[in-house]
Amino acid sequence: MNQEQSAREKAEYDFAYSTALNAAIYGWAPFIMDVSMKLQTSVDVPTDNGQAPINQFGPIRRLWDYRDRSYATPNNDTLYLQAWVDVEEQPAVIYIPPILNRYWIEQVLDMYTESVVDLSDSTVGSKGGYYVLAKRGWKGKIPADLPIYYSRTRFMWLAGRIGVPNPEDISLELSLQQQFRLMPLDQYPHGGVQPMPKKSAGAPTVQFPEGVDFFVRLDQILSEHPLPEDAPLVDTFKRLGISSGGVEKLSANQKAALVAAHKDAFNVVFNAAKNTGTPVNGWNWEFKAGRYGTDYLLRAAVNMNSVGLNSPERAMYPKRYVDSNGERLHGKYAYTLTMPAHVPVKITNGGFWSITMYDAQDRFMVENEIKRYKIGTVTEGIKRNEDGTLTIHISHKQPTDARQLANWLPAPDDYFMLQCRLYEPEESVVEGAFKLPQMDLVE
């Protein structure tokens, strides 16, 4: 190979690498959404692990734990009720039953994880009703007085959650879950009655394509879900066949660049995910979830941590990977964390809080001997201090002291992360005035 040819191949590689790196970061969130949608809708009838055909609800009929690995950082606080909706041909209508004295939300996201609407006690009240979802630009008639919400994409994810105040008895929550209905507009108002879901062996495990296969899939996704406002950027990806159907036709040199770009994009997003948001006392707060604008790296990082994160007004999910000294959290050490006596959540809207343990690498819950995956408002048997504060003890090794054991949150014998959930936070949380406490290493 002569010097001129070598220079041309290097230029070809470098251009492919830089373009693919930008495409991967831009497309990370819709990629996760599309892979999740295909997995969750790959059944013929609704099942009790959350899977269901398009335009049907998939109820999850137990609290999720370490066994459930469909998407990162699931909660152990609520029953999920999810659906993937296609509104290309006509709008969809959601029926929500009256729900009193507990947290609930039907969060609606487009394929880029931008918030369409949060239906909740705080936004629409507790009386229930019908709500219409349509694709942007749809023009047609809807029944009088029904509110309508527009998505930028034909597919939407409905991520419903119903709070569980007593994990030992979820009969009421299961009844409420079953009363939700989802129907096409032409079946309003009587359609969408949920059948009893088929029993499943457990939640499906998601598998993400890598290397060139990632970009082949991304090519399809961006072609199927174009956003006109993003065309100036996305059109630059077409030089590599991304969003124009040409990835598989690239040269071996270009494909090698794509493999490297995917690997590096993962590391870029992963590093951003550990440090995204506003850091306060070692906790990273997300104040822009669901409203990313053109901050595509933030969008990718947030969704690597928690796909489809709630908007701040409905729930805040601060997370931490380090202790008060800035050292990574590891289960071989012991830590303490003292929560204040009053955590500012809206009790009248069903608000509550929890702190959940996750493996730092895959961000799934951790199996442990006492089957405790979180600690918070509804945890039975915890011991508060005289001033009402709660000192949580965190380690892999089980404490021998009875009081510490009552407040023990088991950690893996590995690196871990914590995620605090503040459901229906008060204004002091949303505005950034409330601060979670530091987490201290026990010497």
CSV table of C-alpha atoms in Angstrom, one decimal:
chain,number,residue,atom,x,y,z
A,1,MET,CA,0.0,0.0,0.0
A,2,ASN,CA,1.5,3.3,-1.0
A,3,GLN,CA,1.4,6.4,1.2
A,4,GLU,CA,-1.4,8.1,-0.7
A,5,GLN,CA,-3.6,5.1,-0.5
A,6,SER,CA,-2.9,4.7,3.2
A,7,ALA,CA,-3.8,8.4,3.8
A,8,ARG,CA,-7.1,8.0,1.9
A,9,GLU,CA,-8.0,4.9,4.0
A,10,LYS,CA,-7.2,6.8,7.2
A,11,ALA,CA,-9.3,9.7,6.2
A,12,GLU,CA,-12.2,7.3,5.3
A,13,TYR,CA,-11.8,5.6,8.7
A,14,ASP,CA,-11.6,8.8,10.6
A,15,PHE,CA,-14.7,10.3,8.9
A,16,ALA,CA,-16.7,7.1,9.5
A,17,TYR,CA,-15.6,7.0,13.1
A,18,SER,CA,-16.5,10.5,14.0
A,19,THR,CA,-19.9,10.4,12.1
A,20,ALA,CA,-20.8,7.1,13.7
A,21,LEU,CA,-19.8,8.3,17.2
A,22,ASN,CA,-22.2,11.3,16.8
A,23,ALA,CA,-24.9,9.0,15.4
A,24,ALA,CA,-24.6,6.6,18.2
A,25,ILE,CA,-25.0,9.3,20.9
A,26,TYR,CA,-27.9,10.9,19.1
A,27,GLY,CA,-29.6,7.6,18.6
A,28,TRP,CA,-28.9,5.9,21.9
A,29,ALA,CA,-32.3,6.7,23.5
A,30,PRO,CA,-34.5,5.8,20.5
A,31,PHE,CA,-32.4,2.7,20.1
A,32,ILE,CA,-33.1,1.6,23.6
A,33,MET,CA,-36.8,2.4,23.1
A,34,ASP,CA,-37.0,0.4,19.9
A,35,VAL,CA,-35.3,-2.6,21.3
A,36,SER,CA,-37.5,-2.5,24.4
A,37,MET,CA,-40.6,-2.1,22.2
A,38,LYS,CA,-39.8,-5.1,20.0
A,39,LEU,CA,-39.1,-7.2,23.1
A,40,GLN,CA,-42.1,-6.1,25.1
A,41,THR,CA,-44.5,-6.6,22.1
A,42,SER,CA,-43.2,-10.0,20.9
A,43,VAL,CA,-46.2,-11.9,22.3
A,44,ASP,CA,-49.7,-12.7,21.0
A,45,VAL,CA,-51.6,-12.0,24.2
A,46,PRO,CA,-50.9,-9.9,27.3
A,47,THR,CA,-48.8,-11.6,29.9
A,48,ASP,CA,-48.2,-10.9,33.6
A,49,ASN,CA,-44.6,-9.8,33.1
A,50,GLY,CA,-45.6,-6.6,31.2
A,51,GLN,CA,-45.4,-7.9,27.6
A,52,ALA,CA,-48.4,-7.4,25.3
A,53,PRO,CA,-49.2,-6.9,21.6
A,54,ILE,CA,-49.1,-3.3,20.3
A,55,ASN,CA,-52.1,-1.2,21.5
A,56,GLN,CA,-52.7,-3.4,24.6
A,57,PHE,CA,-51.8,-3.0,28.2
A,58,GLY,CA,-49.2,-5.4,29.7
A,59,PRO,CA,-49.6,-5.6,33.5
A,60,ILE,CA,-46.8,-6.6,35.8
A,61,ARG,CA,-48.6,-8.3,38.6
A,62,ARG,CA,-45.8,-8.2,41.3
A,63,LEU,CA,-43.1,-5.9,42.5
A,64,TRP,CA,-40.0,-6.2,40.4
A,65,ASP,CA,-36.7,-7.4,41.9
A,66,TYR,CA,-33.3,-8.8,41.0
A,67,ARG,CA,-34.9,-11.3,38.6
A,68,ASP,CA,-36.2,-8.7,36.3
A,69,ARG,CA,-33.8,-7.4,33.7
A,70,SER,CA,-35.9,-6.0,30.8
A,71,TYR,CA,-34.5,-2.4,31.4
A,72,ALA,CA,-32.1,-0.7,33.8
A,73,THR,CA,-33.0,0.5,37.3
A,74,PRO,CA,-36.6,-0.8,37.6
A,75,ASN,CA,-38.3,0.2,40.8
A,76,ASN,CA,-39.4,-2.1,43.7
A,77,ASP,CA,-42.1,0.4,44.8
A,78,THR,CA,-44.9,0.2,42.2
A,79,LEU,CA,-46.9,-2.2,40.1
A,80,TYR,CA,-46.1,-1.4,36.4
A,81,LEU,CA,-48.8,-1.2,33.7
A,82,GLN,CA,-47.2,-0.5,30.4
A,83,ALA,CA,-48.2,-0.5,26.7
A,84,TRP,CA,-46.7,0.4,23.3
A,85,VAL,CA,-49.2,2.4,21.3
A,86,ASP,CA,-49.2,2.9,17.5
A,87,VAL,CA,-51.2,6.0,16.4
A,88,GLU,CA,-50.3,6.1,12.8
A,89,GLU,CA,-53.8,5.2,11.5
A,90,GLN,CA,-55.9,6.8,14.3
A,91,PRO,CA,-55.5,8.1,17.8
A,92,ALA,CA,-55.7,5.9,20.9
A,93,VAL,CA,-57.8,6.5,24.0
A,94,ILE,CA,-56.8,5.6,27.5
A,95,TYR,CA,-59.4,5.1,30.3
A,96,ILE,CA,-58.1,5.6,33.8
A,97,PRO,CA,-60.3,4.5,36.7
A,98,PRO,CA,-60.8,6.6,39.9
A,99,ILE,CA,-57.8,6.1,42.1
A,100,LEU,CA,-57.8,7.5,45.7
A,101,ASN,CA,-55.2,7.8,48.4
A,102,ARG,CA,-52.2,6.4,46.5
A,103,TYR,CA,-49.5,7.3,44.0
A,104,TRP,CA,-50.2,6.6,40.4
A,105,ILE,CA,-49.0,7.8,37.0
A,106,GLU,CA,-49.5,7.0,33.4
A,107,GLN,CA,-46.4,8.4,31.8
A,108,VAL,CA,-46.5,8.8,28.0
A,109,LEU,CA,-43.2,9.2,26.0
A,110,ASP,CA,-42.4,9.4,22.4
A,111,MET,CA,-39.7,7.2,20.8
A,112,TYR,CA,-37.0,9.8,21.6
A,113,THR,CA,-38.1,9.6,25.4
A,114,GLU,CA,-39.5,13.2,25.2
A,115,SER,CA,-42.5,13.6,27.5
A,116,VAL,CA,-45.9,13.7,25.8
A,117,VAL,CA,-47.9,13.9,29.0
A,118,ASP,CA,-47.9,12.7,32.6
A,119,LEU,CA,-51.4,11.6,33.6
A,120,SER,CA,-51.4,11.5,37.4
A,121,ASP,CA,-53.3,12.6,40.5
A,122,SER,CA,-51.4,15.9,40.5
A,123,THR,CA,-52.1,16.7,36.8
A,124,VAL,CA,-55.7,15.3,36.1
A,125,GLY,CA,-57.0,14.5,39.6
A,126,SER,CA,-58.3,11.3,41.1
A,127,LYS,CA,-61.7,10.9,39.5
A,128,GLY,CA,-60.5,9.1,36.4
A,129,GLY,CA,-61.6,9.6,32.8
A,130,TYR,CA,-60.7,9.2,29.1
A,131,TYR,CA,-57.6,10.8,27.4
A,132,VAL,CA,-56.7,10.8,23.7
A,133,LEU,CA,-53.2,10.3,22.3
A,134,ALA,CA,-52.5,11.3,18.7
A,135,LYS,CA,-49.6,11.7,16.3
A,136,ARG,CA,-48.5,15.3,15.6
A,137,GLY,CA,-50.3,16.7,12.6
A,138,TRP,CA,-53.4,14.4,13.0
A,139,LYS,CA,-56.6,16.2,12.1
A,140,GLY,CA,-59.9,14.6,12.8
A,141,LYS,CA,-62.8,14.7,15.1
A,142,ILE,CA,-62.8,13.5,18.7
A,143,PRO,CA,-65.6,13.3,21.2
A,144,ALA,CA,-66.4,16.6,22.9
A,145,ASP,CA,-64.5,17.6,26.0
A,146,LEU,CA,-61.9,14.8,25.7
A,147,PRO,CA,-58.4,16.1,26.3
A,148,ILE,CA,-55.9,15.2,23.5
A,149,TYR,CA,-52.1,15.0,23.6
A,150,TYR,CA,-49.8,14.9,20.6
A,151,SER,CA,-46.6,12.8,20.0
A,152,ARG,CA,-43.8,13.5,17.6
A,153,THR,CA,-43.7,9.8,16.7
A,154,ARG,CA,-46.2,7.2,15.7
A,155,PHE,CA,-45.3,4.9,18.6
A,156,MET,CA,-45.5,5.9,22.2
A,157,TRP,CA,-44.6,4.1,25.4
A,158,LEU,CA,-47.2,4.2,28.2
A,159,ALA,CA,-45.2,3.6,31.4
A,160,GLY,CA,-47.8,3.3,34.2
A,161,ARG,CA,-47.1,2.9,37.9
A,162,ILE,CA,-49.4,2.3,40.8
A,163,GLY,CA,-47.9,2.8,44.3
A,164,VAL,CA,-47.9,-0.1,46.7
A,165,PRO,CA,-48.2,1.1,50.4
A,166,ASN,CA,-48.2,-2.5,51.7
A,167,PRO,CA,-46.0,-4.9,49.7
A,168,GLU,CA,-47.6,-7.8,51.7
A,169,ASP,CA,-51.1,-7.1,50.2
A,170,ILE,CA,-51.3,-5.9,46.7
A,171,SER,CA,-54.9,-7.0,46.0
A,172,LEU,CA,-56.3,-3.4,45.7
A,173,GLU,CA,-53.5,-2.4,43.4
A,174,LEU,CA,-54.1,-5.4,41.1
A,175,SER,CA,-57.8,-4.5,40.9
A,176,LEU,CA,-57.0,-0.9,39.9
A,177,GLN,CA,-54.4,-2.1,37.4
A,178,GLN,CA,-57.0,-4.4,35.7
A,179,GLN,CA,-59.5,-1.5,35.3
A,180,PHE,CA,-57.3,0.6,33.0
A,181,ARG,CA,-58.3,0.4,29.4
A,182,LEU,CA,-56.6,1.2,26.1
A,183,MET,CA,-58.5,1.4,22.8
A,184,PRO,CA,-58.4,2.9,19.3
A,185,LEU,CA,-60.6,6.0,18.9
A,186,ASP,CA,-63.2,4.1,16.9
A,187,GLN,CA,-63.8,1.8,19.8
A,188,TYR,CA,-64.4,4.6,22.3
A,189,PRO,CA,-65.9,4.5,25.0
A,190,HIS,CA,-66.4,0.8,25.6
A,191,GLY,CA,-63.3,-0.9,24.1
A,192,GLY,CA,-60.0,-2.0,25.5
A,193,VAL,CA,-61.2,-4.2,28.4
A,194,GLN,CA,-58.1,-6.1,29.6
A,195,PRO,CA,-58.2,-9.9,29.5
A,196,MET,CA,-56.6,-11.7,32.5
A,197,PRO,CA,-53.0,-11.8,31.5
A,198,LYS,CA,-51.3,-15.1,30.6
A,199,LYS,CA,-48.9,-16.4,33.3
A,200,SER,CA,-45.2,-16.1,32.4
A,201,ALA,CA,-42.0,-17.5,33.7
A,202,GLY,CA,-40.7,-14.0,34.5
A,203,ALA,CA,-39.6,-10.8,32.8
A,204,PRO,CA,-37.8,-11.1,29.5
A,205,THR,CA,-34.1,-10.2,29.3
A,206,VAL,CA,-33.2,-7.5,26.9
A,207,GLN,CA,-30.3,-8.0,24.5
A,208,PHE,CA,-28.7,-5.1,22.7
A,209,PRO,CA,-27.0,-5.5,19.3
A,210,GLU,CA,-23.4,-4.2,19.2
A,211,GLY,CA,-20.8,-3.1,16.7
A,212,VAL,CA,-22.0,-2.9,13.1
A,213,ASP,CA,-25.3,-4.6,14.1
A,214,PHE,CA,-26.0,-1.6,16.3
A,215,PHE,CA,-25.8,0.8,13.4
A,216,VAL,CA,-27.9,-1.5,11.1
A,217,ARG,CA,-30.6,-1.4,13.7
A,218,LEU,CA,-30.1,2.4,14.2
A,219,ASP,CA,-30.5,2.9,10.5
A,220,GLN,CA,-33.9,1.3,10.6
A,221,ILE,CA,-35.0,3.2,13.7
A,222,LEU,CA,-34.1,6.7,12.4
A,223,SER,CA,-35.7,5.9,9.1
A,224,GLU,CA,-38.9,4.8,10.8
A,225,HIS,CA,-39.1,7.6,13.3
A,226,PRO,CA,-37.8,10.8,11.6
A,227,LEU,CA,-38.0,14.1,13.3
A,228,PRO,CA,-38.0,17.0,10.8
A,229,GLU,CA,-36.5,19.4,13.4
A,230,ASP,CA,-33.4,17.1,13.7
A,231,ALA,CA,-32.9,16.6,9.9
A,232,PRO,CA,-29.9,18.9,9.6
A,233,LEU,CA,-28.0,16.6,12.0
A,234,VAL,CA,-29.4,13.3,10.9
A,235,ASP,CA,-28.8,14.0,7.3
A,236,THR,CA,-25.1,13.9,8.0
A,237,PHE,CA,-25.4,10.3,9.1
A,238,LYS,CA,-26.7,9.3,5.6
A,239,ARG,CA,-23.1,9.5,4.3
A,240,LEU,CA,-22.6,6.2,6.2
A,241,GLY,CA,-25.9,4.8,5.2
A,242,ILE,CA,-27.5,5.5,8.6
A,243,SER,CA,-31.1,6.5,8.2
A,244,SER,CA,-30.8,5.8,4.4
A,245,GLY,CA,-30.5,2.0,4.3
A,246,GLY,CA,-26.8,1.7,3.4
A,247,VAL,CA,-24.9,0.5,6.5
A,248,GLU,CA,-24.3,-3.0,5.2
A,249,LYS,CA,-22.8,-1.7,2.0
A,250,LEU,CA,-19.9,0.0,3.7
A,251,SER,CA,-16.3,-1.0,3.2
A,252,ALA,CA,-14.5,-3.2,5.6
A,253,ASN,CA,-12.5,-0.2,6.7
A,254,GLN,CA,-15.6,1.8,7.4
A,255,LYS,CA,-17.2,-1.1,9.3
A,256,ALA,CA,-14.1,-1.3,11.5
A,257,ALA,CA,-14.6,2.4,12.3
A,258,LEU,CA,-18.2,1.7,13.2
A,259,VAL,CA,-17.2,-1.1,15.6
A,260,ALA,CA,-14.7,1.3,17.4
A,261,ALA,CA,-17.3,4.1,17.4
A,262,HIS,CA,-19.9,2.0,19.1
A,263,LYS,CA,-17.5,0.8,21.8
A,264,ASP,CA,-16.3,4.4,22.5
A,265,ALA,CA,-19.9,5.8,22.4
A,266,PHE,CA,-20.8,3.3,25.1
A,267,ASN,CA,-18.0,4.5,27.2
A,268,VAL,CA,-18.8,8.2,26.6
A,269,VAL,CA,-22.4,7.6,27.5
A,270,PHE,CA,-21.5,5.5,30.5
A,271,ASN,CA,-19.1,8.1,31.9
A,272,ALA,CA,-21.8,10.8,31.3
A,273,ALA,CA,-24.4,8.6,33.0
A,274,LYS,CA,-22.2,8.5,36.2
A,275,ASN,CA,-21.9,12.2,36.3
A,276,THR,CA,-25.0,13.5,34.6
A,277,GLY,CA,-27.3,16.0,36.2
A,278,THR,CA,-26.6,18.4,39.1
A,279,PRO,CA,-24.3,17.0,41.8
A,280,VAL,CA,-25.2,17.8,45.4
A,281,ASN,CA,-23.6,15.9,48.3
A,282,GLY,CA,-22.6,13.1,46.0
A,283,TRP,CA,-26.1,12.7,44.5
A,284,ASN,CA,-26.7,13.5,40.8
A,285,TRP,CA,-30.1,15.2,40.2
A,286,GLU,CA,-31.9,15.2,36.9
A,287,PHE,CA,-33.9,18.4,36.4
A,288,LYS,CA,-34.3,18.1,32.6
A,289,ALA,CA,-35.7,14.5,32.3
A,290,GLY,CA,-38.2,14.2,29.5
A,291,ARG,CA,-37.3,17.6,28.1
A,292,TYR,CA,-33.9,17.3,26.5
A,293,GLY,CA,-34.0,19.6,23.5
A,294,THR,CA,-30.8,19.1,21.6
A,295,ASP,CA,-28.7,17.8,24.5
A,296,TYR,CA,-28.4,14.3,23.0
A,297,LEU,CA,-25.6,13.2,25.3
A,298,LEU,CA,-27.8,14.0,28.3
A,299,ARG,CA,-30.7,12.2,26.7
A,300,ALA,CA,-28.5,9.1,26.1
A,301,ALA,CA,-27.0,9.2,29.6
A,302,VAL,CA,-30.3,9.6,31.4
A,303,ASN,CA,-31.8,6.7,29.5
A,304,MET,CA,-28.7,4.5,30.1
A,305,ASN,CA,-29.4,5.0,33.8
A,306,SER,CA,-33.2,4.8,33.7
A,307,VAL,CA,-35.0,4.5,30.5
A,308,GLY,CA,-38.0,6.9,30.2
A,309,LEU,CA,-37.2,8.8,33.4
A,310,ASN,CA,-40.1,10.8,34.8
A,311,SER,CA,-40.3,14.5,34.5
A,312,PRO,CA,-39.1,16.2,37.7
A,313,GLU,CA,-42.5,17.4,38.8
A,314,ARG,CA,-43.8,13.8,39.0
A,315,ALA,CA,-40.7,12.1,40.5
A,316,MET,CA,-37.1,12.8,41.1
A,317,TYR,CA,-34.5,10.0,40.9
A,318,PRO,CA,-31.2,11.3,42.2
A,319,LYS,CA,-28.5,8.6,42.1
A,320,ARG,CA,-25.0,8.2,43.5
A,321,TYR,CA,-21.9,6.1,42.6
A,322,VAL,CA,-19.5,7.5,45.2
A,323,ASP,CA,-19.1,8.1,49.0
A,324,SER,CA,-18.5,11.4,50.7
A,325,ASN,CA,-14.8,11.1,49.8
A,326,GLY,CA,-15.5,10.7,46.1
A,327,GLU,CA,-14.5,7.0,46.2
A,328,ARG,CA,-16.7,4.4,44.2
A,329,LEU,CA,-19.2,2.6,46.4
A,330,HIS,CA,-18.2,-1.1,47.0
A,331,GLY,CA,-20.0,-3.7,49.1
A,332,LYS,CA,-16.8,-4.8,50.9
A,333,TYR,CA,-17.0,-1.5,52.8
A,334,ALA,CA,-19.8,-0.4,55.2
A,335,TYR,CA,-21.5,3.0,54.9
A,336,THR,CA,-24.2,5.0,56.7
A,337,LEU,CA,-26.7,7.4,55.3
A,338,THR,CA,-29.1,9.4,57.5
A,339,MET,CA,-32.3,10.5,56.0
A,340,PRO,CA,-34.1,13.5,57.5
A,341,ALA,CA,-37.3,13.1,59.5
A,342,HIS,CA,-39.3,14.9,56.9
A,343,VAL,CA,-38.7,14.1,53.3
A,344,PRO,CA,-40.6,16.7,51.1
A,345,VAL,CA,-43.1,14.7,49.1
A,346,LYS,CA,-46.8,15.4,48.6
A,347,ILE,CA,-48.5,12.9,50.8
A,348,THR,CA,-52.0,14.1,49.7
A,349,ASN,CA,-51.1,13.1,46.1
A,350,GLY,CA,-49.7,9.7,47.2
A,351,GLY,CA,-46.1,10.8,47.5
A,352,PHE,CA,-43.5,8.7,49.2
A,353,TRP,CA,-39.7,8.0,49.0
A,354,SER,CA,-37.3,5.1,48.7
A,355,ILE,CA,-33.7,4.3,48.1
A,356,THR,CA,-32.9,1.2,45.9
A,357,MET,CA,-29.7,-0.8,45.6
A,358,TYR,CA,-28.3,-1.6,42.1
A,359,ASP,CA,-25.2,-3.2,40.7
A,360,ALA,CA,-23.1,-0.3,39.3
A,361,GLN,CA,-22.3,-2.0,36.0
A,362,ASP,CA,-25.7,-3.3,34.8
A,363,ARG,CA,-27.9,-1.2,37.0
A,364,PHE,CA,-30.2,-4.1,38.0
A,365,MET,CA,-31.3,-4.9,41.6
A,366,VAL,CA,-29.2,-7.2,43.7
A,367,GLU,CA,-30.2,-10.6,45.1
A,368,ASN,CA,-29.7,-10.8,48.9
A,369,GLU,CA,-30.4,-13.0,51.8
A,370,ILE,CA,-33.2,-10.9,53.4
A,371,LYS,CA,-34.9,-10.1,50.1
A,372,ARG,CA,-34.7,-6.3,50.7
A,373,TYR,CA,-34.0,-4.3,47.6
A,374,LYS,CA,-35.0,-0.8,48.8
A,375,ILE,CA,-35.6,1.0,52.0
A,376,GLY,CA,-38.0,3.9,52.5
A,377,THR,CA,-41.5,5.1,53.5
A,378,VAL,CA,-43.2,1.7,53.3
A,379,THR,CA,-40.4,-0.5,54.8
A,380,GLU,CA,-41.6,-2.4,57.8
A,381,GLY,CA,-39.5,-2.8,60.9
A,382,ILE,CA,-37.1,0.1,60.5
A,383,LYS,CA,-35.8,1.9,63.6
A,384,ARG,CA,-35.8,5.7,63.5
A,385,ASN,CA,-33.6,7.9,65.7
A,386,GLU,CA,-35.1,9.9,68.6
A,387,ASP,CA,-35.3,13.0,66.4
A,388,GLY,CA,-37.2,11.1,63.6
A,389,THR,CA,-34.2,10.7,61.3
A,390,LEU,CA,-33.4,7.3,59.8
A,391,THR,CA,-29.9,6.0,59.6
A,392,ILE,CA,-29.5,3.4,56.8
A,393,HIS,CA,-26.7,0.9,57.1
A,394,ILE,CA,-25.3,-0.3,53.7
A,395,SER,CA,-22.8,-3.2,53.2
A,396,HIS,CA,-22.5,-6.6,51.7
A,397,LYS,CA,-21.8,-8.2,55.1
A,398,GLN,CA,-24.9,-8.5,57.3
A,399,PRO,CA,-24.6,-6.4,60.5
A,400,THR,CA,-24.6,-8.2,63.8
A,401,ASP,CA,-26.1,-5.2,65.8
A,402,ALA,CA,-29.9,-5.6,65.9
A,403,ARG,CA,-30.7,-1.9,65.2
A,404,GLN,CA,-28.3,-1.8,62.3
A,405,LEU,CA,-29.8,-5.0,60.9
A,406,ALA,CA,-33.3,-3.4,61.0
A,407,ASN,CA,-32.0,-0.6,58.8
A,408,TRP,CA,-29.7,-2.6,56.6
A,409,LEU,CA,-29.8,-2.2,52.8
A,410,PRO,CA,-27.8,-5.2,51.5
A,411,ALA,CA,-25.1,-4.4,48.8
A,412,PRO,CA,-23.4,-6.8,46.4
A,413,ASP,CA,-19.8,-7.8,46.9
A,414,ASP,CA,-18.9,-5.5,44.1
A,415,TYR,CA,-19.3,-1.9,43.0
A,416,PHE,CA,-22.9,-0.6,43.4
A,417,MET,CA,-25.0,2.5,42.9
A,418,LEU,CA,-28.0,3.9,44.8
A,419,GLN,CA,-31.0,5.6,43.4
A,420,CYS,CA,-33.3,7.6,45.6
A,421,ARG,CA,-36.9,8.0,44.4
A,422,LEU,CA,-39.0,11.0,45.5
A,423,TYR,CA,-42.5,10.4,44.2
A,424,GLU,CA,-44.6,13.5,43.8
A,425,PRO,CA,-41.9,15.8,45.2
A,426,GLU,CA,-42.7,19.2,46.8
A,427,GLU,CA,-41.5,22.4,45.2
A,428,SER,CA,-38.3,22.5,47.3
A,429,VAL,CA,-37.2,19.3,45.6
A,430,VAL,CA,-38.1,20.4,42.1
A,431,GLU,CA,-36.4,23.8,42.6
A,432,GLY,CA,-33.2,22.2,44.0
A,433,ALA,CA,-33.5,23.6,47.5
A,434,PHE,CA,-33.8,20.2,49.2
A,435,LYS,CA,-30.6,18.3,49.6
A,436,LEU,CA,-30.1,14.6,50.3
A,437,PRO,CA,-27.5,13.7,53.0
A,438,GLN,CA,-24.0,12.6,52.3
A,439,MET,CA,-23.1,8.9,52.5
A,440,ASP,CA,-20.2,8.2,54.8
A,441,LEU,CA,-17.7,5.3,54.9
A,442,VAL,CA,-17.7,3.6,58.3
A,443,GLU,CA,-14.1,3.4,59.4
